[in-house]
Coordinates of C-alpha atoms in Angstrom, one line a residue:
M1 CA 139.1 -5.4 71.6
H2 CA 135.7 -6.4 73.1
K3 CA 133.4 -3.4 72.6
K4 CA 130.5 -5.4 74.1
S5 CA 131.7 -4.4 77.5
T6 CA 129.9 -1.1 77.1
G7 CA 126.6 -2.6 76.0
K8 CA 123.3 -0.9 76.6
R9 CA 122.2 -0.5 80.2
E10 CA 120.7 2.2 82.4
P11 CA 123.1 5.1 82.8
G12 CA 125.0 4.9 86.1
M13 CA 123.9 1.3 86.6
A14 CA 126.1 -1.7 85.9
T15 CA 126.3 -5.4 85.7
G16 CA 128.8 -8.0 86.5
T17 CA 132.0 -6.6 87.9
M18 CA 130.5 -3.2 88.1
Q19 CA 128.1 -4.3 90.8
S20 CA 130.8 -5.9 93.0
R21 CA 131.6 -4.6 96.4
R22 CA 134.1 -1.8 96.8
T23 CA 137.7 -3.0 96.3
D24 CA 141.1 -1.6 96.4
A25 CA 140.7 -0.8 92.7
D26 CA 138.2 1.9 93.6
D27 CA 141.0 3.9 95.2
V28 CA 143.1 3.9 92.0
S29 CA 143.2 7.2 90.2
D30 CA 141.5 7.8 86.9
L31 CA 144.7 8.2 85.1
E32 CA 146.1 4.9 86.5
L33 CA 142.9 3.2 85.4
Y34 CA 143.1 4.8 82.0
A35 CA 146.7 3.5 81.6
K36 CA 145.4 0.0 82.3
L37 CA 143.3 0.1 79.1
A38 CA 146.4 -0.6 77.2
H39 CA 146.9 -3.9 79.0
D40 CA 145.5 -7.3 78.3
D41 CA 141.8 -7.8 78.2
A42 CA 141.0 -8.7 81.9
P43 CA 142.8 -5.7 83.5
A44 CA 141.6 -3.4 80.7
Q45 CA 137.9 -4.5 81.1
A46 CA 138.1 -4.2 84.9
A47 CA 139.6 -0.7 84.6
L48 CA 136.9 0.3 82.1
S49 CA 134.2 -0.9 84.4
I50 CA 135.4 1.2 87.2
L51 CA 135.7 4.3 85.0
Y52 CA 132.2 3.7 83.7
R53 CA 130.8 3.4 87.2
R54 CA 132.5 6.7 88.1
Y55 CA 131.5 8.8 85.1
S56 CA 128.6 7.3 83.3
Q57 CA 125.9 9.3 85.0
R58 CA 127.8 12.5 84.5
I59 CA 128.3 11.9 80.8
Y60 CA 124.7 10.7 80.3
T61 CA 123.4 13.9 82.0
Y62 CA 125.5 16.1 79.8
C63 CA 124.4 14.4 76.6
R64 CA 120.7 14.4 77.6
K65 CA 120.7 18.1 78.5
I66 CA 122.6 19.0 75.3
L67 CA 120.6 16.9 72.9
G68 CA 117.3 16.5 74.8
D69 CA 116.7 12.9 74.0
N70 CA 117.1 10.1 76.5
Q71 CA 117.8 7.3 74.0
T72 CA 120.3 9.3 72.0
A73 CA 122.0 10.3 75.2
E74 CA 122.3 6.6 76.2
D75 CA 123.7 5.7 72.8
L76 CA 126.3 8.5 72.9
L77 CA 127.2 7.5 76.5
Q78 CA 128.1 4.0 75.2
E79 CA 130.0 5.4 72.2
T80 CA 131.9 7.7 74.5
F81 CA 133.3 4.8 76.5
V82 CA 134.0 2.8 73.3
K83 CA 136.1 5.7 72.1
L84 CA 137.8 6.0 75.5
F85 CA 138.6 2.3 75.3
D86 CA 140.1 2.7 71.8
S87 CA 142.1 5.7 72.9
G88 CA 143.6 3.8 75.9
R89 CA 144.3 0.8 73.7
Q90 CA 146.3 3.1 71.4
G91 CA 148.3 4.4 74.4
R92 CA 147.3 8.0 74.0
V93 CA 148.7 10.1 76.9
I94 CA 146.4 12.5 78.7
E95 CA 146.7 14.7 81.7
N96 CA 143.2 15.5 82.8
F97 CA 140.9 12.5 82.6
P98 CA 137.5 14.2 83.4
A99 CA 138.1 16.9 80.8
Y100 CA 139.3 14.4 78.2
L101 CA 136.3 12.2 78.7
M102 CA 133.9 15.1 78.5
T103 CA 135.6 16.3 75.3
I104 CA 134.9 12.9 73.7
A105 CA 131.2 13.2 74.7
R106 CA 131.0 16.8 73.6
N107 CA 132.5 16.0 70.1
L108 CA 130.0 13.2 69.7
C109 CA 127.1 15.5 70.7
L110 CA 128.3 18.2 68.2
S111 CA 128.6 15.6 65.5
Y112 CA 125.2 14.2 66.2
R113 CA 123.6 17.7 66.1
S114 CA 125.4 18.5 62.9
R115 CA 124.1 15.3 61.2
H116 CA 120.5 15.5 62.5
K117 CA 120.1 19.3 62.6
K118 CA 118.2 18.7 65.8
A119 CA 117.1 21.6 68.1
F120 CA 118.3 21.8 71.6
V121 CA 116.6 20.3 74.6
P122 CA 112.8 19.8 74.4
V123 CA 111.3 20.8 77.7
E124 CA 109.4 17.6 78.1
D125 CA 112.7 15.6 78.2
F126 CA 113.8 17.2 81.5
H127 CA 113.2 15.5 84.8
L128 CA 112.9 17.2 88.1
T129 CA 115.8 16.8 90.4
A130 CA 113.5 16.6 93.5
S131 CA 110.2 14.8 93.8
D132 CA 109.3 15.8 97.3
V133 CA 109.5 19.6 97.1
P134 CA 106.4 21.9 97.3
Y135 CA 104.5 22.4 94.1
E136 CA 105.7 26.0 93.6
H137 CA 109.3 24.8 93.8
K138 CA 108.7 22.0 91.3
E139 CA 107.2 24.7 89.0
L140 CA 110.3 26.8 89.4
L141 CA 112.5 23.8 88.6
Q142 CA 110.5 23.2 85.4
L143 CA 110.8 26.9 84.5
I144 CA 114.6 26.8 85.0
H145 CA 114.8 23.7 82.7
A146 CA 112.6 25.4 80.1
S147 CA 114.6 28.6 80.3
L148 CA 117.8 26.8 79.3
E149 CA 116.2 26.5 75.8
L150 CA 116.3 30.3 75.5
L151 CA 120.0 30.6 76.1
P152 CA 122.5 30.8 73.2
D153 CA 124.1 27.4 72.6
D154 CA 127.5 28.5 73.9
Y155 CA 126.1 29.9 77.1
R156 CA 124.0 26.9 77.7
E157 CA 126.8 24.4 77.2
A158 CA 129.1 26.3 79.6
F159 CA 126.3 26.5 82.2
V160 CA 125.5 22.8 81.9
L161 CA 129.1 21.7 82.2
R162 CA 129.4 23.9 85.4
E163 CA 126.1 23.4 87.1
Y164 CA 125.1 19.9 86.1
N165 CA 128.4 18.2 85.5
G166 CA 130.4 20.0 88.2
L167 CA 133.5 20.8 86.1
S168 CA 135.8 23.5 87.2
Y169 CA 136.3 26.6 85.0
N170 CA 139.7 25.4 83.9
E171 CA 138.2 22.0 82.9
I172 CA 135.4 23.7 81.0
A173 CA 138.0 25.8 79.1
E174 CA 139.9 22.7 78.2
V175 CA 136.7 20.9 77.0
I176 CA 135.3 23.6 74.8
G177 CA 138.7 25.0 73.7
E178 CA 138.3 28.5 74.9
S179 CA 140.1 30.7 77.4
L180 CA 139.3 30.8 81.1
D181 CA 138.0 34.3 80.8
V182 CA 135.6 33.3 78.0
V183 CA 134.3 30.5 80.1
K184 CA 133.7 32.8 83.1
V185 CA 131.9 35.4 80.9
R186 CA 129.7 32.8 79.3
I187 CA 128.6 31.3 82.7
F188 CA 128.1 34.8 84.1
R189 CA 125.9 35.8 81.2
A190 CA 124.0 32.5 81.2
K191 CA 123.1 33.1 84.9
K192 CA 122.2 36.7 84.2
K193 CA 119.9 35.7 81.3
L194 CA 118.3 33.0 83.4
R195 CA 117.6 35.5 86.2
D196 CA 116.1 37.9 83.8
I197 CA 113.9 35.3 82.2
L198 CA 112.7 34.0 85.6
A199 CA 112.4 37.5 87.3
P200 CA 108.6 37.8 86.5
Y201 CA 107.8 34.4 88.0
L202 CA 110.0 35.0 91.1
N203 CA 108.4 38.4 91.7
D204 CA 105.0 36.8 91.4
L205 CA 106.0 34.0 93.8
N206 CA 107.3 36.5 96.4
N207 CA 104.1 38.7 96.1
N208 CA 101.9 35.7 96.7
A209 CA 104.0 34.3 99.6

């Protein structure tokens, strides 16, 4: 196995085969690509490159928002794909690729937090999602990011998986090992807490409009 294939690079960016033009392989399903990881080196590396291109930014975003450190998020991104490669090599059968990949990333984040006892998400590590919005909207985005710090860990994780990673409720339930009802309740309560936290600012913004 050549683990160098997931060497350090900017999340979502790629080198070599991952910068090539769109090919028929881009239309292959995630599960078909995952199955190719059990093949010889060339097909396996090509499949891993496509999966990395599809999911690296999503995994990086999750790790960064959970751990609050860019470099650690990049390291765990690479480790996530190394573990994915190992899993495919061993022929492990999976049914839901996005949920399985996110579970790998989540377990790595939980393990890292347990080892380092690091607090969640420093505010300064967040980046605005839009650079050309009016100042008051930028300020609101910053407040939303900061407000995530005030959520209980389980609420925050469910909210991040839904709003930042775009997972379905069923996928989130699979990733965190809870029932669908628990996931819905956590996301509902996370949104309510965020609204309560932001209410004074929003009222002030409306009064000054």
